[in-house]
Short mmCIF file of C-alpha atoms and ligand atoms in Angstrom, two decimals:
data_model
loop_
_atom_site.label_atom_id
_atom_site.label_comp_id
_atom_site.label_asym_id
_atom_site.label_seq_id
_atom_site.Cartn_x
_atom_site.Cartn_y
_atom_site.Cartn_z
CA UNK A 1 0.00 0.00 0.00
CA UNK A 2 1.27 3.41 -0.91
CA UNK A 3 0.82 6.09 1.71
CA UNK A 4 0.20 9.73 0.74
CA UNK A 5 0.50 12.94 2.70
CA UNK A 6 -1.26 16.18 1.84
CA UNK A 7 0.14 19.65 1.17
CA UNK A 8 -0.41 22.47 3.68
CA UNK A 9 1.74 25.59 3.78
CA UNK A 10 4.52 23.91 1.82
CA UNK A 11 4.71 20.91 4.17
CA UNK A 12 3.69 17.34 3.36
CA UNK A 13 1.60 16.32 6.34
CA UNK A 14 -0.96 13.84 7.58
CA UNK A 15 -4.29 14.79 9.13
CA UNK A 16 -3.92 16.28 12.63
CA UNK A 17 -5.94 13.32 13.92
CA UNK A 18 -3.57 10.89 12.18
CA UNK A 19 -6.57 9.33 10.43
CA UNK A 20 -6.41 8.03 6.88
CA UNK A 21 -8.76 6.32 4.43
CA UNK A 22 -8.10 3.82 1.67
CA UNK A 23 -8.51 4.56 -2.00
CA UNK A 24 -9.58 1.74 -4.32
CA UNK A 25 -8.73 0.70 -7.86
CA UNK A 26 -12.07 0.36 -9.73
CA UNK A 27 -10.67 -2.34 -12.02
CA UNK A 28 -9.55 -4.67 -9.23
CA UNK A 29 -11.92 -3.42 -6.53
CA UNK A 30 -8.90 -3.42 -4.18
CA UNK A 31 -7.39 -0.68 -2.04
CA UNK A 32 -3.98 0.49 -3.20
CA UNK A 33 -3.13 3.65 -1.22
CA UNK A 34 -3.96 5.53 1.96
CA UNK A 35 -4.93 9.19 1.98
CA UNK A 36 -5.10 11.59 4.95
CA UNK A 37 -8.63 11.98 6.29
CA UNK A 38 -8.80 15.66 7.20
CA UNK A 39 -10.95 17.17 9.87
CA UNK A 40 -11.98 20.78 10.33
CA UNK A 41 -8.72 21.65 12.10
CA UNK A 42 -6.79 20.59 8.99
CA UNK A 43 -8.99 22.88 6.90
CA UNK A 44 -8.24 25.70 9.36
CA UNK A 45 -4.52 25.04 9.00
CA UNK A 46 -4.76 25.10 5.21
CA UNK A 47 -6.87 28.26 5.20
CA UNK A 48 -4.37 30.00 7.50
CA UNK A 49 -1.49 28.90 5.25
CA UNK A 50 -3.32 30.15 2.14
CA UNK A 51 -3.99 33.53 3.83
CA UNK A 52 -0.37 33.84 4.96
CA UNK A 53 0.82 33.10 1.42
CA UNK A 54 -1.68 35.57 -0.03
CA UNK A 55 -0.29 38.33 2.17
CA UNK A 56 3.35 37.35 1.76
CA UNK A 57 5.40 39.48 -0.65
CA UNK A 58 6.91 36.31 -2.12
CA UNK A 59 3.51 35.90 -3.83
CA UNK A 60 1.64 39.21 -3.53
CA UNK A 61 4.78 41.12 -4.46
CA UNK A 62 5.39 39.15 -7.65
CA UNK A 63 4.78 40.99 -10.88
CA UNK A 64 2.03 39.52 -13.04
CA UNK A 65 4.72 38.54 -15.54
CA UNK A 66 6.60 36.62 -12.86
CA UNK A 67 3.39 34.83 -11.87
CA UNK A 68 2.87 33.93 -15.51
CA UNK A 69 6.41 32.57 -15.71
CA UNK A 70 5.71 30.32 -12.70
CA UNK A 71 2.60 28.97 -14.39
CA UNK A 72 4.54 28.26 -17.56
CA UNK A 73 7.26 26.49 -15.58
CA UNK A 74 4.55 24.38 -13.99
CA UNK A 75 3.18 23.62 -17.48
CA UNK A 76 6.60 22.35 -18.58
CA UNK A 77 6.79 20.06 -15.54
CA UNK A 78 3.26 18.84 -16.16
CA UNK A 79 4.15 17.99 -19.76
CA UNK A 80 7.21 16.07 -18.56
CA UNK A 81 5.12 14.15 -15.99
CA UNK A 82 1.96 13.64 -18.06
CA UNK A 83 2.33 9.93 -18.69
CA UNK A 84 3.25 9.16 -15.08
CA UNK A 85 0.23 11.09 -13.77
CA UNK A 86 -1.99 9.34 -16.32
CA UNK A 87 -0.95 5.99 -14.85
CA UNK A 88 -1.75 7.11 -11.30
CA UNK A 89 -5.17 8.32 -12.43
CA UNK A 90 -5.99 5.13 -14.29
CA UNK A 91 -5.10 3.10 -11.23
CA UNK A 92 -7.13 5.33 -8.92
CA UNK A 93 -10.25 6.18 -10.94
CA UNK A 94 -10.31 3.61 -13.72
CA UNK A 95 -10.27 6.04 -16.61
CA UNK A 96 -8.78 4.65 -19.79
CA UNK A 97 -5.03 5.10 -20.02
CA UNK A 98 -5.36 6.31 -23.62
CA UNK A 99 -7.86 9.01 -22.58
CA UNK A 100 -5.82 10.00 -19.54
CA UNK A 101 -2.61 10.37 -21.55
CA UNK A 102 -4.44 12.51 -24.08
CA UNK A 103 -5.97 14.65 -21.33
CA UNK A 104 -2.72 15.07 -19.42
CA UNK A 105 -0.64 15.88 -22.48
CA UNK A 106 -3.16 18.59 -23.39
CA UNK A 107 -3.51 19.97 -19.85
CA UNK A 108 -0.31 22.10 -19.85
CA UNK A 109 -2.00 24.33 -22.42
CA UNK A 110 -4.24 25.77 -19.70
CA UNK A 111 -1.19 26.88 -17.70
CA UNK A 112 0.55 28.30 -20.76
CA UNK A 113 -2.60 30.16 -21.78
CA UNK A 114 -3.46 31.60 -18.36
CA UNK A 115 0.24 32.14 -17.61
CA UNK A 116 0.33 34.26 -20.76
CA UNK A 117 -2.86 36.05 -19.74
CA UNK A 118 -1.63 36.94 -16.24
CA UNK A 119 0.10 40.16 -17.34
CA UNK A 120 -2.59 41.18 -19.81
CA UNK A 121 -5.18 41.93 -17.15
CA UNK A 122 -5.54 45.70 -17.21
CA UNK A 123 -7.58 48.29 -15.37
CA UNK A 124 -9.25 51.27 -17.02
CA UNK A 125 -9.03 55.02 -16.74
CA UNK A 126 -12.58 56.39 -16.45
CA UNK A 127 -13.21 59.79 -18.11
CA UNK A 128 -14.97 60.79 -14.92
CA UNK A 129 -17.67 63.47 -14.93
CA UNK A 130 -16.20 65.40 -11.98
CA UNK A 131 -13.55 68.08 -12.39
CA UNK A 132 -10.30 67.86 -10.44
CA UNK A 133 -10.32 64.11 -9.88
CA UNK A 134 -8.65 61.21 -11.54
CA UNK A 135 -10.46 57.85 -11.45
CA UNK A 136 -9.09 54.49 -12.48
CA UNK A 137 -9.77 50.83 -11.85
CA UNK A 138 -7.58 47.98 -10.68
CA UNK A 139 -8.25 44.28 -11.17
CA UNK A 140 -7.35 42.49 -7.96
CA UNK A 141 -7.38 38.84 -6.88
CA UNK A 142 -10.22 37.75 -4.62
CA UNK A 143 -7.95 36.14 -2.02
CA UNK A 144 -8.32 32.48 -1.14
CA UNK A 145 -10.09 30.30 -3.69
CA UNK A 146 -11.50 27.00 -2.47
CA UNK A 147 -11.51 24.54 -5.35
CA UNK A 148 -13.77 21.56 -4.70
CA UNK A 149 -13.41 19.01 -7.46
CA UNK A 150 -14.97 15.67 -8.49
CA UNK A 151 -13.59 12.27 -9.46
CA UNK A 152 -14.53 11.99 -13.10
CA UNK A 153 -11.73 14.07 -14.68
CA UNK A 154 -9.93 15.02 -11.48
CA UNK A 155 -6.92 16.94 -12.71
CA UNK A 156 -8.55 18.55 -15.72
CA UNK A 157 -11.46 19.95 -13.73
CA UNK A 158 -9.06 21.20 -11.06
CA UNK A 159 -6.90 22.79 -13.76
CA UNK A 160 -9.87 24.74 -15.11
CA UNK A 161 -10.01 26.43 -11.70
CA UNK A 162 -6.38 26.55 -10.61
CA UNK A 163 -4.86 27.98 -13.81
CA UNK A 164 -7.02 31.16 -13.98
CA UNK A 165 -7.17 31.55 -10.19
CA UNK A 166 -3.37 31.47 -9.85
CA UNK A 167 -2.86 33.68 -12.91
CA UNK A 168 -5.10 36.25 -11.20
CA UNK A 169 -2.91 36.14 -8.06
CA UNK A 170 -5.13 34.17 -5.68
CA UNK A 171 -4.00 31.39 -3.37
CA UNK A 172 -5.66 27.99 -3.35
CA UNK A 173 -7.29 25.61 -0.91
CA UNK A 174 -8.04 22.55 -3.04
CA UNK A 175 -10.14 19.65 -1.85
CA UNK A 176 -10.10 16.87 -4.41
CA UNK A 177 -12.74 14.16 -4.39
CA UNK A 178 -12.24 11.43 -1.81
CA UNK A 179 -12.40 9.00 -4.74
CA UNK A 180 -9.50 10.52 -6.66
CA UNK A 181 -7.08 12.25 -4.31
CA UNK A 182 -3.89 10.40 -5.27
CA UNK A 183 -3.36 12.19 -8.57
CA UNK A 184 -4.00 15.56 -6.88
CA UNK A 185 -1.26 14.86 -4.35
CA UNK A 186 1.17 13.86 -7.10
CA UNK A 187 0.20 17.03 -8.96
CA UNK A 188 0.92 19.09 -5.84
CA UNK A 189 4.60 18.13 -5.98
CA UNK A 190 4.92 19.88 -9.32
CA UNK A 191 3.73 23.22 -7.89
CA UNK A 192 6.52 22.94 -5.34
CA UNK A 193 9.06 21.98 -7.99
CA UNK A 194 7.99 24.86 -10.23
CA UNK A 195 8.83 27.28 -7.41
CA UNK A 196 5.40 28.46 -6.20
CA UNK A 197 5.93 29.89 -2.70
CA UNK A 198 4.73 27.66 0.16
CA UNK A 199 1.03 27.99 0.91
CA UNK A 200 0.04 29.28 -2.53
CA UNK A 201 -1.41 25.86 -3.36
CA UNK A 202 -2.72 23.78 -0.46
CA UNK A 203 -4.31 20.39 -0.91
CA UNK A 204 -6.59 19.08 1.80
CA UNK A 205 -7.90 15.54 1.34
CA UNK A 206 -10.91 13.97 2.99
CA UNK A 207 -14.63 13.48 2.72
CA UNK A 208 -16.91 16.18 1.38
CA UNK A 209 -19.53 15.16 3.93
CA UNK A 210 -17.05 15.79 6.78
CA UNK A 211 -15.14 18.92 5.74
CA UNK A 212 -16.99 20.32 2.70
CA UNK A 213 -19.29 22.65 4.63
CA UNK A 214 -16.43 23.89 6.78
CA UNK A 215 -14.46 24.83 3.67
CA UNK A 216 -17.37 26.60 1.99
CA UNK A 217 -18.36 28.58 5.07
CA UNK A 218 -14.79 29.28 6.19
CA UNK A 219 -14.29 32.99 6.94
CA UNK A 220 -10.86 32.92 5.27
CA UNK A 221 -12.23 31.56 1.99
CA UNK A 222 -13.16 34.30 -0.47
CA UNK A 223 -14.55 32.27 -3.35
CA UNK A 224 -15.73 28.73 -4.02
CA UNK A 225 -15.17 27.05 -7.38
CA UNK A 226 -17.07 23.77 -7.43
CA UNK A 227 -17.67 20.95 -9.88
CA UNK A 228 -19.86 18.08 -8.78
CA UNK A 229 -23.39 16.81 -8.48
CA UNK A 230 -26.31 19.24 -8.55
CA UNK A 231 -27.56 18.41 -5.06
CA UNK A 232 -24.16 18.94 -3.50
CA UNK A 233 -23.83 22.08 -5.63
CA UNK A 234 -27.11 23.46 -4.29
CA UNK A 235 -25.86 22.98 -0.75
CA UNK A 236 -22.57 24.69 -1.59
CA UNK A 237 -24.42 27.63 -3.16
CA UNK A 238 -26.74 28.02 -0.18
CA UNK A 239 -23.90 27.93 2.30
CA UNK A 240 -21.72 30.29 0.26
CA UNK A 241 -24.63 32.75 0.18
CA UNK A 242 -24.61 32.94 3.97
CA UNK A 243 -21.17 34.51 3.92
CA UNK A 244 -21.78 36.30 0.58
CA UNK A 245 -19.08 34.39 -1.29
CA UNK A 246 -18.97 34.35 -5.06
CA UNK A 247 -19.19 30.89 -6.60
CA UNK A 248 -18.66 29.14 -9.86
CA UNK A 249 -20.64 25.94 -10.10
CA UNK A 250 -20.48 23.24 -12.75
CA UNK A 251 -23.20 20.75 -12.01
CA UNK A 252 -23.61 18.29 -14.84
CA UNK A 253 -26.35 17.81 -17.37
CA UNK A 254 -28.67 15.72 -19.48
CA UNK A 255 -27.34 16.77 -22.84
CA UNK A 256 -29.17 16.01 -26.07
CA UNK A 257 -27.42 14.80 -29.20
CA UNK A 258 -29.93 15.69 -31.95
CA UNK A 259 -29.77 13.73 -35.18
CA UNK A 260 -31.71 15.22 -38.10
CA UNK A 261 -32.80 13.29 -41.16
CA UNK A 262 -30.23 15.15 -43.31
CA UNK A 263 -27.27 14.15 -41.10
CA UNK A 264 -24.39 12.01 -42.31
CA UNK A 265 -25.57 8.96 -40.43
CA UNK A 266 -22.21 7.26 -39.99
CA UNK A 267 -20.78 10.40 -38.41
CA UNK A 268 -23.82 10.86 -36.19
CA UNK A 269 -23.56 7.27 -34.97
CA UNK A 270 -19.91 7.85 -34.01
CA UNK A 271 -20.78 11.15 -32.34
CA UNK A 272 -23.63 9.70 -30.29
CA UNK A 273 -21.53 6.70 -29.22
CA UNK A 274 -18.58 8.84 -28.18
CA UNK A 275 -20.95 11.26 -26.45
CA UNK A 276 -22.30 8.61 -24.11
CA UNK A 277 -19.79 5.77 -23.89
CA UNK A 278 -16.53 7.72 -23.63
CA UNK A 279 -15.36 7.65 -20.01
CA UNK A 280 -18.22 5.16 -19.45
CA UNK A 281 -20.66 8.05 -19.54
CA UNK A 282 -19.10 9.63 -16.46
CA UNK A 283 -18.75 13.08 -17.91
CA UNK A 284 -20.78 16.16 -17.23
CA UNK A 285 -21.18 16.65 -20.99
CA UNK A 286 -22.33 13.08 -21.66
CA UNK A 287 -24.81 13.12 -24.54
CA UNK A 288 -27.15 10.94 -22.55
CA UNK A 289 -30.19 11.62 -24.73
CA UNK A 290 -30.15 10.82 -28.46
CA UNK A 291 -32.98 12.74 -30.14
CA UNK A 292 -33.47 11.16 -33.56
CA UNK A 293 -35.85 12.21 -36.38
CA UNK A 294 -38.61 9.63 -36.61
CA UNK A 295 -38.01 8.97 -40.32
CA UNK A 296 -34.52 7.58 -39.59
CA UNK A 297 -35.10 6.38 -36.04
CA UNK A 298 -35.26 2.59 -36.64
CA UNK A 299 -32.25 2.54 -38.99
CA UNK A 300 -30.28 4.85 -36.71
CA UNK A 301 -30.94 2.82 -33.58
CA UNK A 302 -29.94 -0.36 -35.41
CA UNK A 303 -26.65 1.19 -36.55
CA UNK A 304 -26.05 2.62 -33.07
CA UNK A 305 -26.54 -0.72 -31.34
CA UNK A 306 -24.33 -2.48 -33.90
CA UNK A 307 -21.52 0.05 -33.43
CA UNK A 308 -21.80 0.17 -29.62
CA UNK A 309 -21.52 -3.63 -29.55
CA UNK A 310 -18.03 -3.40 -31.01
CA UNK A 311 -16.73 -1.50 -27.94
CA UNK A 312 -13.97 -3.42 -26.13
CA UNK A 313 -14.64 -3.36 -22.40
CA UNK A 314 -12.03 -4.25 -19.80
CA UNK A 315 -8.73 -3.27 -18.20
CA UNK A 316 -8.41 0.54 -18.35
CA UNK A 317 -4.63 0.32 -18.32
CA UNK A 318 -4.63 -1.53 -21.65
CA UNK A 319 -4.23 0.63 -24.75
CA UNK A 320 -6.89 -1.40 -26.59
CA UNK A 321 -9.71 -0.95 -24.10
CA UNK A 322 -12.52 1.36 -25.18
CA UNK A 323 -14.90 1.20 -22.21
CA UNK A 324 -13.55 1.13 -18.66
CA UNK A 325 -15.11 0.65 -15.24
CA UNK A 326 -17.36 2.90 -13.19
CA UNK A 327 -15.17 4.93 -10.87
CA UNK A 328 -16.88 4.47 -7.51
CA UNK A 329 -18.95 1.82 -5.78
CA UNK A 330 -21.84 4.22 -5.02
CA UNK A 331 -21.84 5.30 -8.67
CA UNK A 332 -22.03 1.67 -9.81
CA UNK A 333 -25.11 1.21 -7.62
CA UNK A 334 -26.65 4.43 -8.94
CA UNK A 335 -26.18 3.47 -12.60
CA UNK A 336 -27.67 0.00 -12.07
CA UNK A 337 -30.62 1.55 -10.22
CA UNK A 338 -31.33 3.89 -13.13
CA UNK A 339 -31.35 0.94 -15.52
CA UNK A 340 -34.07 -0.64 -13.39
CA UNK A 341 -35.96 2.66 -13.23
CA UNK A 342 -35.92 2.90 -17.05
CA UNK A 343 -37.19 -0.65 -17.41
CA UNK A 344 -39.97 -0.01 -14.90
CA UNK A 345 -40.92 3.17 -16.77
CA UNK A 346 -41.52 1.10 -19.90
CA UNK A 347 -38.42 2.00 -21.96
CA UNK A 348 -37.22 -0.80 -24.25
CA UNK A 349 -33.77 -2.20 -23.57
CA UNK A 350 -31.96 -2.40 -26.91
CA UNK A 351 -28.45 -3.10 -25.63
CA UNK A 352 -26.68 -3.99 -22.38
CA UNK A 353 -28.57 -3.34 -19.19
CA UNK A 354 -26.53 -5.03 -16.49
CA UNK A 355 -23.22 -5.28 -14.66
CA UNK A 356 -20.70 -6.60 -17.18
CA UNK A 357 -19.77 -10.25 -16.77
CA UNK A 358 -17.16 -10.32 -19.55
CA UNK A 359 -14.03 -12.14 -18.26
CA UNK A 360 -11.98 -9.07 -19.24
CA UNK A 361 -13.80 -7.18 -16.49
CA UNK A 362 -12.75 -9.43 -13.60
CA UNK A 363 -14.10 -8.13 -10.29
CA UNK A 364 -14.15 -4.59 -11.63
CA UNK A 365 -17.09 -2.20 -11.37
CA UNK A 366 -18.30 -2.39 -14.98
CA UNK A 367 -21.67 -1.65 -16.54
CA UNK A 368 -22.38 -2.81 -20.09
CA UNK A 369 -22.90 -0.05 -22.66
CA UNK A 370 -26.66 0.33 -22.43
CA UNK A 371 -29.19 1.77 -24.89
CA UNK A 372 -32.86 2.32 -24.19
CA UNK A 373 -35.33 3.02 -26.99
CA UNK A 374 -38.99 4.08 -26.89
CA UNK A 375 -38.05 6.62 -24.26
CA UNK A 376 -40.62 9.35 -23.59
CA UNK A 377 -39.19 12.80 -22.79
CA UNK A 378 -40.86 12.92 -19.38
CA UNK A 379 -39.37 9.63 -18.12
CA UNK A 380 -36.80 9.89 -15.35
CA UNK A 381 -34.24 8.22 -17.61
CA UNK A 382 -34.70 11.21 -19.96
CA UNK A 383 -34.68 13.85 -17.24
CA UNK A 384 -32.15 12.90 -14.57
CA UNK A 385 -28.38 12.64 -14.76
CA UNK A 386 -27.27 9.00 -14.60
CA UNK A 387 -23.54 9.59 -15.08
CA UNK A 388 -22.93 6.20 -16.62
CA UNK A 389 -22.96 4.40 -19.99
CA UNK A 390 -26.73 4.60 -20.42
CA UNK A 391 -28.32 6.24 -23.46
CA UNK A 392 -31.97 7.21 -23.85
CA UNK A 393 -33.04 7.30 -27.52
CA UNK A 394 -36.05 9.54 -28.17
CA UNK A 395 -37.76 10.08 -31.55
CA UNK A 396 -38.98 13.51 -32.72
CA UNK A 397 -41.11 14.66 -35.65
CA UNK A 398 -39.91 18.16 -36.49
CA UNK A 399 -37.35 20.83 -35.57
CA UNK A 400 -39.68 22.60 -33.18
CA UNK A 401 -40.31 19.43 -31.23
CA UNK A 402 -36.58 18.63 -31.17
CA UNK A 403 -35.90 21.99 -29.52
CA UNK A 404 -38.73 21.54 -27.07
CA UNK A 405 -37.49 18.11 -25.98
CA UNK A 406 -33.82 19.15 -25.92
CA UNK A 407 -34.60 22.20 -23.77
CA UNK A 408 -37.12 20.33 -21.63
CA UNK A 409 -34.92 19.41 -18.66
CA UNK A 410 -33.63 21.37 -15.69
CA UNK A 411 -30.12 21.21 -17.17
CA UNK A 412 -28.39 23.17 -19.92
CA UNK A 413 -24.75 22.17 -20.14
CA UNK A 414 -24.30 21.03 -23.74
CA UNK A 415 -26.02 19.82 -26.88
CA UNK A 416 -25.01 18.20 -30.16
CA UNK A 417 -26.60 18.81 -33.56
CA UNK A 418 -26.10 16.52 -36.55
CA UNK A 419 -27.22 18.11 -39.81
CA UNK A 420 -25.86 19.21 -43.17
CA UNK A 421 -28.04 22.30 -43.31
CA UNK A 422 -26.28 25.53 -42.36
CA UNK A 423 -29.48 27.34 -41.52
CA UNK A 424 -30.62 24.49 -39.27
CA UNK A 425 -27.20 24.40 -37.58
CA UNK A 426 -27.35 28.13 -36.89
CA UNK A 427 -30.98 28.12 -35.77
CA UNK A 428 -30.35 25.21 -33.41
CA UNK A 429 -27.17 26.73 -31.97
CA UNK A 430 -29.20 29.85 -31.20
CA UNK A 431 -32.28 28.19 -29.74
CA UNK A 432 -30.72 25.42 -27.67
CA UNK A 433 -30.46 26.56 -24.07
CA UNK A 434 -27.04 25.12 -23.34
CA UNK A 435 -23.61 26.55 -22.55
CA UNK A 436 -21.97 24.60 -25.38
CA UNK A 437 -23.45 23.55 -28.72
CA UNK A 438 -21.51 21.25 -31.01
CA UNK A 439 -22.49 20.86 -34.65
CA UNK A 440 -21.36 17.65 -36.39
CA UNK A 441 -18.92 17.00 -33.56
CA UNK A 442 -19.17 16.28 -29.84
CA UNK A 443 -17.03 16.57 -26.69
CA UNK A 444 -14.58 19.14 -28.07
CA UNK A 445 -13.19 21.42 -25.35
CA UNK A 446 -10.28 23.85 -25.34
CA UNK A 447 -8.45 26.14 -22.95
CA UNK A 448 -9.51 28.95 -25.28
CA UNK A 449 -13.27 28.47 -25.29
CA UNK A 450 -15.68 29.22 -22.44
CA UNK A 451 -17.31 26.24 -20.77
CA UNK A 452 -20.24 26.26 -18.37
CA UNK A 453 -23.91 25.72 -17.89
CA UNK A 454 -27.23 27.37 -18.58
CA UNK A 455 -30.06 26.80 -16.10
CA UNK A 456 -29.33 24.30 -13.30
CA UNK A 457 -26.10 23.14 -14.95
CA UNK A 458 -24.27 25.91 -13.23
CA UNK A 459 -23.01 29.43 -12.80
CA UNK A 460 -19.96 31.05 -14.35
CA UNK A 461 -17.57 30.01 -17.10
CA UNK A 462 -14.31 28.09 -17.07
CA UNK A 463 -11.57 28.32 -19.75
CA UNK A 464 -11.23 31.10 -22.30
CA UNK A 465 -10.49 34.77 -21.75
CA UNK A 466 -13.48 35.46 -19.53
CA UNK A 467 -12.58 32.70 -17.04
CA UNK A 468 -9.95 34.86 -15.35
CA UNK A 469 -12.70 37.40 -14.46
CA UNK A 470 -14.24 34.76 -12.19
CA UNK A 471 -11.16 35.14 -9.97
CA UNK A 472 -10.76 38.94 -10.00
CA UNK A 473 -12.56 41.87 -8.45
CA UNK A 474 -12.60 45.41 -9.72
CA UNK A 475 -11.55 48.31 -7.52
CA UNK A 476 -12.28 51.96 -8.27
CA UNK A 477 -9.58 54.44 -7.18
CA UNK A 478 -10.28 58.19 -6.89
CA UNK A 479 -7.46 60.74 -6.66
CA UNK A 480 -7.97 64.44 -6.18
CA UNK A 481 -5.78 66.36 -8.62
CA UNK A 482 -7.25 69.81 -7.99
CA UNK A 483 -4.98 70.40 -5.03
CA UNK A 484 -7.78 71.94 -2.96
CA UNK A 485 -9.99 70.01 -0.64
CA UNK A 486 -13.27 71.93 -0.49
CA UNK A 487 -14.95 73.03 2.74
CA UNK A 488 -17.39 70.19 3.49
CA UNK A 489 -19.94 72.60 5.00
CA UNK A 490 -20.28 74.61 1.80
CA UNK A 491 -22.77 73.05 -0.60
CA UNK A 492 -21.49 72.90 -4.19
O1 LIG B 501 -20.52 14.07 -6.29
P1 LIG B 501 -20.32 15.22 -5.23
P2 LIG B 501 -20.58 12.49 -6.11
C1 LIG B 501 -22.88 13.99 -10.40
C2 LIG B 501 -23.18 12.64 -10.98
C3 LIG B 501 -22.93 11.72 -9.84
C4 LIG B 501 -23.40 12.56 -8.68
C5 LIG B 501 -22.84 12.17 -7.34
O2 LIG B 501 -24.52 12.60 -11.38
O3 LIG B 501 -23.67 10.54 -9.95
O4 LIG B 501 -23.00 13.87 -9.01
O5 LIG B 501 -21.43 12.10 -7.39
C6 LIG B 501 -17.43 17.28 -2.47
N1 LIG B 501 -19.82 20.42 0.79
N2 LIG B 501 -21.55 14.47 -10.72
O6 LIG B 501 -21.35 12.11 -4.91
O7 LIG B 501 -20.75 14.80 -3.88
C7 LIG B 501 -16.89 15.91 -2.72
O8 LIG B 501 -16.04 15.53 -1.68
C8 LIG B 501 -18.81 20.66 -0.03
C9 LIG B 501 -21.46 15.40 -11.79
O9 LIG B 501 -19.22 11.97 -6.21
O10 LIG B 501 -20.97 16.41 -5.81
C10 LIG B 501 -16.19 16.11 -4.04
O11 LIG B 501 -14.92 16.72 -3.82
N3 LIG B 501 -18.28 19.73 -0.85
C11 LIG B 501 -20.15 16.00 -11.92
C12 LIG B 501 -17.11 17.09 -4.76
O12 LIG B 501 -17.91 17.69 -3.75
C13 LIG B 501 -18.82 18.50 -0.82
C14 LIG B 501 -18.95 15.36 -11.42
C15 LIG B 501 -18.03 16.45 -5.78
O13 LIG B 501 -18.73 15.40 -5.20
C16 LIG B 501 -19.89 18.19 0.03
C17 LIG B 501 -19.20 14.42 -10.34
C18 LIG B 501 -20.40 19.21 0.86
N4 LIG B 501 -21.42 19.01 1.68
C19 LIG B 501 -20.46 14.00 -10.04
N5 LIG B 501 -20.21 16.89 -0.18
C20 LIG B 501 -19.90 16.96 -13.02
N6 LIG B 501 -20.52 18.13 -12.95
O14 LIG B 501 -19.13 16.68 -13.91
C21 LIG B 501 -19.38 16.41 -1.11
N7 LIG B 501 -18.53 17.37 -1.50
#
């Protein structure tokens, strides 16, 4: 068993209580490392360290260019360690090694991009309406950013927060998911190696149910950046409101992949399959509803099932595997429950539908790629986030109905449109109430393009130029240049 410590104020430490918990490998179902189990006093220590670092000239006195250079140095180290980190992640959360390598090799771009942006944040001079005064604005960091991150793409989703927050000059209290803390702790070493002053990045491990509320309501924390489930997100939002903290929330979705009758069917089949079966459906942007024009519905479903059947399921550390395990035991239970719910609701099971028994899966936590047809838009399987390899295929009759069904959930994270018509593509991209719309592609993300949710999928945007604004606050500075301070008792 490997034993990890966590990072507080530049020191690698255990929990003050000495307690740890075990982290499991979803492919073997066995524990492989121990992680410190923090209590509230550990959070207090980390918050104090983050505040000290925020006030210390070794961080606050750095020029924006120097901060940018640190981020770029970190990016270089990340690139050099990408494959090693990918292996840790695959062992800890069961994501495919091929996907993890791709993700980790791309991840440095966020630190290059936001490192480059750090010294391009500028204030404004306001042509103020009052004579004898000069007014300008400054863009300042918020202070301590608490990053609370999930297990599905642990380092990427943390990066979307850490890169802009650090570029803006904040310090970090990061609580990774209890299901995927190992990679975060390995990642932490690179901040040290890059030369970030102690306490600028603190990593506190433990259970959200035990320390989450304490982090969110902590008086030292100035902002909460959260990715996770919508119920947990609601709680975070409510608690943050009590101390008037700004939040960014990314809370998942029930995204529709809409296939029109004029689509290139082969491409649409690939897009729908990658939308739902990549990462075993455990992505916030999973295209978990396939909306298919009725005229092509039977042929499309047949092609979809045939293609999905070719997916190789098994060991995530093998290059050839295409569908890996479910990351956590509770998630496995949840996915299997939703399959039963869909059956009970009267949806037709066209593929899969149970825990995988393929010998390649061993004792791992696998669910077969599952497709339900005859799904009505109001069914729970068409409304609620499953976060697993379960697709609901829904027919529609015309464009208007497609929009109505696609927009007819509480979520609004993403949508896919498959069509060859430019006017349809543009109309759909305008009328779909989602933070991202893909046309004839799916799952593309970049450090350059804003990502976030409409409706209950969240608040705020990550990546792209505007993301740094989520970690800054504007200050207005007034300077008298008239040289005479007027008598306050004389009305002017
Ligand atoms: O998420 P949680 P869970 C969805 C998905 C999944 C469901 C539950 O549908 O089935 O959420 O997953 C921390 N205060 N998504 O239970 O609990 C927790 O420790 C503060 C969608 O794993 O939301 C972890 O670090 N923090 C999603 C983080 O919140 C708390 C990604 C996320 O865990 C807390 C993951 C509390 N009271 C799950 N309780 C997406 N948007 O991509 C827990 N946490």
